[in-house]
Amino acid sequence: MTTNNPLASLSEAGVSIWLDDLSRDRINSGNLAELIRDYHVTGVTTNPTIFAGALAGGRAYDDQVRELAARGASVDAAVKELTTTDVRNACDLFRDIYHATDGIDGRVSIEVDPGLAHDSEATAAEALDLWKTVDRPNLLVKIPATKAGLPAITRTLAEGVSVNVTLIFSTERYREVMDAFVSGLEQAKQRGHDVTQIHSVASFFVSRVDTEVDKRIDALDGAAAESARSARGAAAIANARLAYAAYQEVFTSDRWQELATAGARPQRPLWASTGMKDPNYRDTLYVEDLVVAGTVNTMPEKTLYATAEHGSINGDKVTGTADAAEKVFATLRQAGIDVADVFRVLEDEGVQKFEKSWAELQTTVREQLAESQR
């Protein structure tokens, strides 16, 4: 890697590059440190699927599993210790970046149990517990942007805890997320918390929108199919660009300016699910076409390396694009595609996928604990 590469250009354009993956092997082997040093990686996001794969994929956790088994730890307690250990160690790796960027970057995310996605009180309680357990200032606790998640986001921020809001698909829900964020900071300020130390990102999912919309376009026929053809492969980028326009509106409002005067930081948009799922599209599409300063792009390793090798970063591709983005969705609606239903399906599927991964993670840990006790 040279300093003159697409990832350097992306960073210089004001986009924070985070890795959407974490494992003990990645930490212990020095790979994560290498990505920080050579690939401009300034943060990490995790989710239940990532941890399920990490625990099932190697022997790096064996010593800790044996120690947990000897203590008679329950499956849930073991899952918590195994995952928070990785996150704590990753936070320590990013400590210098955290300090150098005044807390903007150097962040590591851990998600609450997705089974709590529809229980506000339980979600908020677990978020606070994870914050205390990891005990690192550069942690972000991930809370899903379900209807029940919104009050949990506000409650968690009001306690001074930094939050990564995940599973956002629609601009309508995103506006609710931003309102929950601002409300949380207002309450934190009233309670005497230092709002300059409370950070948040809003993870707006990208690729899954194209996957679902393209599937619906392909199911059309006749005139409807013809009219919708131009929107194939365009909905995800358009959706993210509309989200950014909403972000600009909220964080220039009079309500926000009161908090900004007190030193509060805006909730940065984070482009998530940026790995390309359709081989017919450019594998770096969701990086190149979402360049705008003040955002985060969290990439799977494959997308990170692809961007480093052949990405083309050509400045801001988002600011001022809302009108063109609206036309994409007008085209979809005219063709008879229920856009609101697209987002409902994606949110439900997102929660279900993470619940399934969480169950797989529990099963893996249960089996490993039993093996250690033989």
Short mmCIF file of C-alpha atoms in Angstrom, two decimals:
data_model
loop_
_atom_site.label_atom_id
_atom_site.label_comp_id
_atom_site.label_asym_id
_atom_site.label_seq_id
_atom_site.Cartn_x
_atom_site.Cartn_y
_atom_site.Cartn_z
CA MET A 1 0.00 0.00 0.00
CA THR A 2 1.19 3.49 -0.81
CA THR A 3 -0.09 6.69 0.74
CA ASN A 4 -1.47 7.69 -2.68
CA ASN A 5 -4.29 5.16 -2.95
CA PRO A 6 -8.09 5.21 -3.11
CA LEU A 7 -8.48 4.64 0.63
CA ALA A 8 -6.24 7.63 1.32
CA SER A 9 -8.35 9.67 -1.09
CA LEU A 10 -11.53 8.51 0.64
CA SER A 11 -10.14 9.51 4.02
CA GLU A 12 -9.00 12.87 2.67
CA ALA A 13 -12.54 13.42 1.34
CA GLY A 14 -13.77 13.31 4.94
CA VAL A 15 -15.13 9.75 5.01
CA SER A 16 -14.16 7.65 8.03
CA ILE A 17 -13.25 4.11 6.99
CA TRP A 18 -14.44 1.48 9.44
CA LEU A 19 -14.15 -2.29 9.15
CA ASP A 20 -17.35 -4.29 9.40
CA ASP A 21 -15.77 -7.29 11.08
CA LEU A 22 -14.01 -8.38 14.25
CA SER A 23 -12.56 -11.62 15.58
CA ARG A 24 -9.97 -12.68 18.10
CA ASP A 25 -7.83 -14.09 15.30
CA ARG A 26 -7.92 -10.69 13.59
CA ILE A 27 -6.76 -9.01 16.81
CA ASN A 28 -4.17 -11.58 17.89
CA SER A 29 -2.59 -12.01 14.45
CA GLY A 30 -1.91 -8.30 14.10
CA ASN A 31 -4.21 -8.05 11.09
CA LEU A 32 -6.39 -5.37 12.66
CA ALA A 33 -3.33 -3.34 13.59
CA GLU A 34 -2.14 -3.69 9.98
CA LEU A 35 -5.46 -2.42 8.64
CA ILE A 36 -5.22 0.56 10.96
CA ARG A 37 -1.66 1.27 9.86
CA ASP A 38 -1.87 0.60 6.13
CA TYR A 39 -5.53 0.75 5.10
CA HIS A 40 -6.75 3.88 6.87
CA VAL A 41 -9.18 1.91 9.07
CA THR A 42 -10.28 4.11 11.97
CA GLY A 43 -13.04 2.02 13.57
CA VAL A 44 -14.82 -1.32 13.72
CA THR A 45 -18.44 -2.40 13.70
CA THR A 46 -19.71 -5.79 14.83
CA ASN A 47 -23.04 -7.58 14.87
CA PRO A 48 -24.36 -11.00 15.95
CA THR A 49 -23.59 -12.51 12.53
CA ILE A 50 -19.95 -11.42 12.76
CA PHE A 51 -19.53 -12.88 16.25
CA ALA A 52 -21.29 -16.11 15.30
CA GLY A 53 -18.80 -16.58 12.48
CA ALA A 54 -15.82 -15.66 14.66
CA LEU A 55 -16.69 -18.11 17.43
CA ALA A 56 -17.42 -20.93 15.00
CA GLY A 57 -14.40 -20.32 12.79
CA GLY A 58 -11.35 -21.14 14.87
CA ARG A 59 -9.71 -22.10 18.16
CA ALA A 60 -8.71 -18.62 19.31
CA TYR A 61 -11.37 -18.64 22.01
CA ASP A 62 -10.51 -22.06 23.48
CA ASP A 63 -8.57 -20.85 26.52
CA GLN A 64 -11.26 -18.42 27.60
CA VAL A 65 -13.99 -20.99 26.95
CA ARG A 66 -12.19 -23.49 29.18
CA GLU A 67 -11.87 -20.89 31.92
CA LEU A 68 -15.57 -20.00 31.62
CA ALA A 69 -16.54 -23.69 31.71
CA ALA A 70 -14.44 -24.21 34.83
CA ARG A 71 -16.33 -21.36 36.48
CA GLY A 72 -19.65 -22.90 35.50
CA ALA A 73 -20.63 -19.87 33.44
CA SER A 74 -24.01 -19.96 31.73
CA VAL A 75 -24.23 -19.75 27.95
CA ASP A 76 -25.48 -16.15 28.07
CA ALA A 77 -22.74 -15.12 30.51
CA ALA A 78 -20.11 -16.81 28.35
CA VAL A 79 -21.36 -15.10 25.17
CA LYS A 80 -21.19 -11.77 26.93
CA GLU A 81 -17.65 -12.30 28.25
CA LEU A 82 -16.30 -13.64 24.95
CA THR A 83 -17.72 -10.83 22.83
CA THR A 84 -17.00 -7.97 25.22
CA THR A 85 -13.41 -9.17 25.60
CA ASP A 86 -12.88 -8.84 21.85
CA VAL A 87 -14.54 -5.44 21.78
CA ARG A 88 -12.56 -4.16 24.77
CA ASN A 89 -9.28 -5.28 23.18
CA ALA A 90 -10.24 -3.66 19.88
CA CYS A 91 -11.09 -0.44 21.72
CA ASP A 92 -7.58 -0.47 23.15
CA LEU A 93 -6.09 -0.89 19.67
CA PHE A 94 -7.98 2.20 18.51
CA ARG A 95 -7.18 4.31 21.56
CA ASP A 96 -4.61 6.52 19.80
CA ILE A 97 -7.01 7.26 16.93
CA TYR A 98 -9.76 8.01 19.43
CA HIS A 99 -7.61 10.62 21.16
CA ALA A 100 -6.11 12.03 17.94
CA THR A 101 -9.58 12.65 16.47
CA ASP A 102 -11.09 14.00 19.70
CA GLY A 103 -13.39 11.01 19.94
CA ILE A 104 -14.78 11.20 16.41
CA ASP A 105 -13.08 7.98 15.28
CA GLY A 106 -11.32 5.09 16.97
CA ARG A 107 -14.76 3.64 17.70
CA VAL A 108 -15.79 0.00 18.20
CA SER A 109 -19.44 -1.06 18.21
CA ILE A 110 -21.19 -3.91 20.01
CA GLU A 111 -24.86 -4.74 19.58
CA VAL A 112 -27.50 -5.45 22.20
CA ASP A 113 -29.23 -8.84 22.06
CA PRO A 114 -31.41 -8.61 18.91
CA GLY A 115 -34.08 -10.59 20.69
CA LEU A 116 -34.79 -7.40 22.64
CA ALA A 117 -35.43 -5.33 19.50
CA HIS A 118 -39.11 -4.85 20.38
CA ASP A 119 -38.61 -4.24 24.12
CA SER A 120 -37.58 -0.65 24.90
CA GLU A 121 -36.81 -1.07 28.59
CA ALA A 122 -34.80 -4.27 28.18
CA THR A 123 -32.82 -2.79 25.28
CA ALA A 124 -31.91 0.33 27.26
CA ALA A 125 -30.95 -1.76 30.29
CA GLU A 126 -28.66 -4.01 28.26
CA ALA A 127 -27.11 -1.04 26.48
CA LEU A 128 -26.11 0.45 29.83
CA ASP A 129 -24.83 -2.92 31.03
CA LEU A 130 -22.66 -3.36 27.93
CA TRP A 131 -21.29 0.17 28.35
CA LYS A 132 -20.24 -0.61 31.91
CA THR A 133 -18.89 -4.07 31.07
CA VAL A 134 -16.64 -3.00 28.20
CA ASP A 135 -15.65 0.10 30.18
CA ARG A 136 -14.00 1.99 27.34
CA PRO A 137 -14.86 5.56 26.28
CA ASN A 138 -14.55 4.73 22.57
CA LEU A 139 -17.31 2.12 22.66
CA LEU A 140 -20.54 2.57 20.70
CA VAL A 141 -23.50 0.47 21.81
CA LYS A 142 -25.62 -0.62 18.85
CA ILE A 143 -29.38 -0.34 19.18
CA PRO A 144 -31.72 -1.30 16.30
CA ALA A 145 -33.96 1.41 14.88
CA THR A 146 -37.20 -0.46 15.47
CA LYS A 147 -40.19 1.43 16.85
CA ALA A 148 -39.36 0.06 20.30
CA GLY A 149 -35.71 0.91 19.77
CA LEU A 150 -36.38 4.64 19.42
CA PRO A 151 -37.18 5.34 23.12
CA ALA A 152 -34.30 3.05 24.09
CA ILE A 153 -31.95 5.20 22.00
CA THR A 154 -33.12 8.33 23.80
CA ARG A 155 -32.84 6.74 27.25
CA THR A 156 -29.35 5.40 26.56
CA LEU A 157 -28.01 8.72 25.26
CA ALA A 158 -29.65 10.53 28.19
CA GLU A 159 -27.40 8.46 30.48
CA GLY A 160 -24.32 9.74 28.67
CA VAL A 161 -23.75 6.55 26.65
CA SER A 162 -22.58 6.78 23.03
CA VAL A 163 -24.80 4.91 20.55
CA ASN A 164 -24.64 3.39 17.09
CA VAL A 165 -28.21 3.18 15.79
CA THR A 166 -28.45 0.23 13.40
CA LEU A 167 -30.86 -1.31 10.88
CA ILE A 168 -32.12 1.96 9.39
CA PHE A 169 -33.66 1.54 5.95
CA SER A 170 -36.06 4.44 5.29
CA THR A 171 -35.66 8.20 5.51
CA GLU A 172 -38.91 8.30 7.48
CA ARG A 173 -37.44 6.07 10.20
CA TYR A 174 -34.14 7.93 9.96
CA ARG A 175 -35.89 11.19 10.84
CA GLU A 176 -37.35 9.44 13.89
CA VAL A 177 -33.86 8.23 14.80
CA MET A 178 -32.44 11.74 14.57
CA ASP A 179 -35.29 13.03 16.73
CA ALA A 180 -34.55 10.30 19.30
CA PHE A 181 -30.88 11.31 19.23
CA VAL A 182 -31.55 15.02 19.74
CA SER A 183 -34.04 14.24 22.52
CA GLY A 184 -31.45 12.04 24.22
CA LEU A 185 -28.82 14.78 24.12
CA GLU A 186 -31.30 17.35 25.42
CA GLN A 187 -32.07 15.07 28.37
CA ALA A 188 -28.38 14.32 28.94
CA LYS A 189 -27.65 18.04 29.06
CA GLN A 190 -30.47 18.59 31.56
CA ARG A 191 -29.01 15.82 33.74
CA GLY A 192 -25.61 17.44 33.78
CA HIS A 193 -23.77 15.14 31.37
CA ASP A 194 -21.02 16.59 29.22
CA VAL A 195 -22.61 16.44 25.77
CA THR A 196 -19.24 16.99 24.10
CA GLN A 197 -18.36 13.43 25.12
CA ILE A 198 -21.51 11.75 23.78
CA HIS A 199 -21.13 10.47 20.23
CA SER A 200 -23.46 8.70 17.86
CA VAL A 201 -23.69 7.35 14.35
CA ALA A 202 -26.81 6.32 12.44
CA SER A 203 -26.22 3.16 10.40
CA PHE A 204 -28.20 3.47 7.18
CA PHE A 205 -28.25 0.14 5.34
CA VAL A 206 -27.50 0.32 1.64
CA SER A 207 -27.06 -2.86 -0.42
CA ARG A 208 -30.11 -4.67 0.95
CA VAL A 209 -32.33 -1.96 -0.54
CA ASP A 210 -31.13 -2.75 -4.06
CA THR A 211 -31.49 -6.47 -3.41
CA GLU A 212 -35.15 -6.13 -2.42
CA VAL A 213 -36.09 -3.47 -4.98
CA ASP A 214 -34.36 -5.23 -7.87
CA LYS A 215 -36.21 -8.43 -6.98
CA ARG A 216 -39.52 -6.57 -7.19
CA ILE A 217 -38.58 -4.88 -10.46
CA ASP A 218 -37.66 -8.24 -11.96
CA ALA A 219 -41.10 -9.58 -10.99
CA LEU A 220 -42.87 -6.88 -13.03
CA ASP A 221 -43.97 -7.35 -16.61
CA GLY A 222 -45.30 -5.27 -19.45
CA ALA A 223 -45.31 -1.50 -19.26
CA ALA A 224 -44.59 -1.50 -15.53
CA ALA A 225 -41.37 -3.45 -16.07
CA GLU A 226 -40.29 -1.10 -18.83
CA SER A 227 -40.91 2.01 -16.72
CA ALA A 228 -39.05 0.63 -13.71
CA ARG A 229 -36.00 -0.63 -15.59
CA SER A 230 -34.05 2.62 -15.13
CA ALA A 231 -34.36 2.29 -11.35
CA ARG A 232 -32.70 -1.12 -11.22
CA GLY A 233 -29.53 -0.84 -9.15
CA ALA A 234 -30.30 2.79 -8.34
CA ALA A 235 -32.59 2.65 -5.31
CA ALA A 236 -29.96 2.04 -2.63
CA ILE A 237 -27.77 4.99 -3.56
CA ALA A 238 -30.82 7.22 -4.04
CA ASN A 239 -32.15 6.19 -0.64
CA ALA A 240 -28.87 7.01 1.08
CA ARG A 241 -28.67 10.37 -0.69
CA LEU A 242 -32.18 11.25 0.54
CA ALA A 243 -31.07 10.27 4.03
CA TYR A 244 -28.15 12.67 3.79
CA ALA A 245 -30.47 15.48 2.72
CA ALA A 246 -32.58 14.78 5.82
CA TYR A 247 -29.41 14.83 7.94
CA GLN A 248 -28.46 18.25 6.58
CA GLU A 249 -31.92 19.59 7.36
CA VAL A 250 -32.01 18.33 10.95
CA PHE A 251 -28.50 19.39 11.88
CA THR A 252 -28.93 22.94 10.67
CA SER A 253 -32.20 23.43 12.59
CA ASP A 254 -32.66 25.92 15.43
CA ARG A 255 -33.32 23.04 17.81
CA TRP A 256 -29.95 21.48 17.01
CA GLN A 257 -28.10 24.80 17.20
CA GLU A 258 -28.91 25.06 20.91
CA LEU A 259 -27.10 21.77 21.51
CA ALA A 260 -24.29 22.64 19.11
CA THR A 261 -23.65 25.80 21.12
CA ALA A 262 -23.10 23.54 24.13
CA GLY A 263 -20.52 21.56 22.13
CA ALA A 264 -22.70 18.63 21.03
CA ARG A 265 -21.56 16.66 17.99
CA PRO A 266 -24.03 15.75 15.23
CA GLN A 267 -25.01 12.13 14.76
CA ARG A 268 -22.97 11.14 11.72
CA PRO A 269 -24.55 9.10 8.92
CA LEU A 270 -22.88 5.72 8.60
CA TRP A 271 -23.25 3.76 5.36
CA ALA A 272 -23.66 0.13 6.36
CA SER A 273 -24.16 -3.03 4.31
CA THR A 274 -21.83 -1.64 1.65
CA GLY A 275 -20.57 -4.96 0.34
CA MET A 276 -21.85 -5.66 -3.16
CA LYS A 277 -24.29 -8.58 -3.32
CA ASP A 278 -25.02 -8.47 -7.08
CA PRO A 279 -22.00 -9.43 -9.23
CA ASN A 280 -23.46 -7.43 -12.13
CA TYR A 281 -22.67 -4.16 -10.31
CA ARG A 282 -19.29 -2.61 -9.47
CA ASP A 283 -17.98 -4.11 -6.27
CA THR A 284 -17.05 -0.64 -4.97
CA LEU A 285 -20.30 1.10 -5.98
CA TYR A 286 -21.52 1.71 -2.43
CA VAL A 287 -18.22 3.33 -1.51
CA GLU A 288 -17.56 5.47 -4.59
CA ASP A 289 -21.07 6.86 -4.99
CA LEU A 290 -21.57 7.75 -1.32
CA VAL A 291 -18.53 9.96 -0.79
CA VAL A 292 -19.37 12.99 1.33
CA ALA A 293 -17.49 14.60 4.20
CA GLY A 294 -18.58 13.89 7.74
CA THR A 295 -19.82 10.36 7.12
CA VAL A 296 -18.63 6.83 7.89
CA ASN A 297 -18.44 3.88 5.50
CA THR A 298 -18.14 0.57 7.31
CA MET A 299 -16.92 -2.06 4.88
CA PRO A 300 -16.54 -5.83 4.89
CA GLU A 301 -12.91 -6.83 4.39
CA LYS A 302 -13.55 -7.81 0.75
CA THR A 303 -14.94 -4.35 -0.06
CA LEU A 304 -12.10 -2.65 1.80
CA TYR A 305 -9.48 -4.49 -0.26
CA ALA A 306 -11.41 -3.94 -3.51
CA THR A 307 -11.54 -0.21 -2.84
CA ALA A 308 -7.82 -0.16 -2.08
CA GLU A 309 -7.04 -2.00 -5.32
CA HIS A 310 -9.30 -0.35 -7.88
CA GLY A 311 -11.63 2.13 -6.22
CA SER A 312 -12.22 5.48 -7.94
CA ILE A 313 -12.77 8.34 -5.50
CA ASN A 314 -13.85 11.51 -7.25
CA GLY A 315 -15.10 13.90 -4.61
CA ASP A 316 -18.51 14.53 -3.10
CA LYS A 317 -21.17 12.40 -4.79
CA VAL A 318 -24.01 13.11 -2.35
CA THR A 319 -24.53 16.81 -1.63
CA GLY A 320 -27.23 18.34 -3.81
CA THR A 321 -28.47 15.03 -5.23
CA ALA A 322 -31.84 14.82 -3.43
CA ASP A 323 -33.98 15.86 -6.40
CA ALA A 324 -32.47 13.21 -8.66
CA ALA A 325 -32.85 10.65 -5.88
CA GLU A 326 -36.53 11.51 -5.48
CA LYS A 327 -37.06 10.79 -9.18
CA VAL A 328 -35.79 7.23 -8.69
CA PHE A 329 -38.46 6.57 -6.08
CA ALA A 330 -41.12 8.32 -8.16
CA THR A 331 -40.28 5.88 -10.95
CA LEU A 332 -40.63 2.92 -8.59
CA ARG A 333 -43.98 4.09 -7.26
CA GLN A 334 -45.31 4.73 -10.75
CA ALA A 335 -44.41 1.16 -11.65
CA GLY A 336 -46.51 -0.07 -8.74
CA ILE A 337 -43.74 -0.93 -6.29
CA ASP A 338 -44.79 -0.38 -2.67
CA VAL A 339 -41.71 1.40 -1.36
CA ALA A 340 -42.99 1.54 2.24
CA ASP A 341 -43.44 -2.23 2.17
CA VAL A 342 -39.86 -2.64 0.93
CA PHE A 343 -38.60 -0.91 4.06
CA ARG A 344 -40.93 -2.86 6.37
CA VAL A 345 -39.73 -6.14 4.92
CA LEU A 346 -36.08 -5.15 5.19
CA GLU A 347 -36.39 -4.11 8.84
CA ASP A 348 -38.21 -7.31 9.78
CA GLU A 349 -35.68 -9.43 7.89
CA GLY A 350 -32.79 -7.54 9.47
CA VAL A 351 -34.00 -8.25 12.99
CA GLN A 352 -34.76 -11.87 12.13
CA LYS A 353 -31.32 -12.43 10.60
CA PHE A 354 -29.58 -11.08 13.68
CA GLU A 355 -31.83 -13.12 15.97
CA LYS A 356 -30.90 -16.24 13.99
CA SER A 357 -27.20 -15.38 14.21
CA TRP A 358 -27.53 -14.77 17.95
CA ALA A 359 -29.11 -18.22 18.36
CA GLU A 360 -26.27 -19.72 16.32
CA LEU A 361 -23.74 -17.93 18.51
CA GLN A 362 -25.40 -19.31 21.65
CA THR A 363 -25.40 -22.83 20.19
CA THR A 364 -21.71 -22.61 19.31
CA VAL A 365 -20.79 -21.38 22.79
CA ARG A 366 -23.00 -24.04 24.42
CA GLU A 367 -21.22 -26.76 22.45
CA GLN A 368 -17.78 -25.34 23.21
CA LEU A 369 -18.53 -25.11 26.93
CA ALA A 370 -19.75 -28.72 26.94
CA GLU A 371 -16.66 -29.88 25.06
CA SER A 372 -14.41 -28.15 27.58
CA GLN A 373 -16.13 -29.95 30.44
CA ARG A 374 -15.58 -33.44 29.00
#
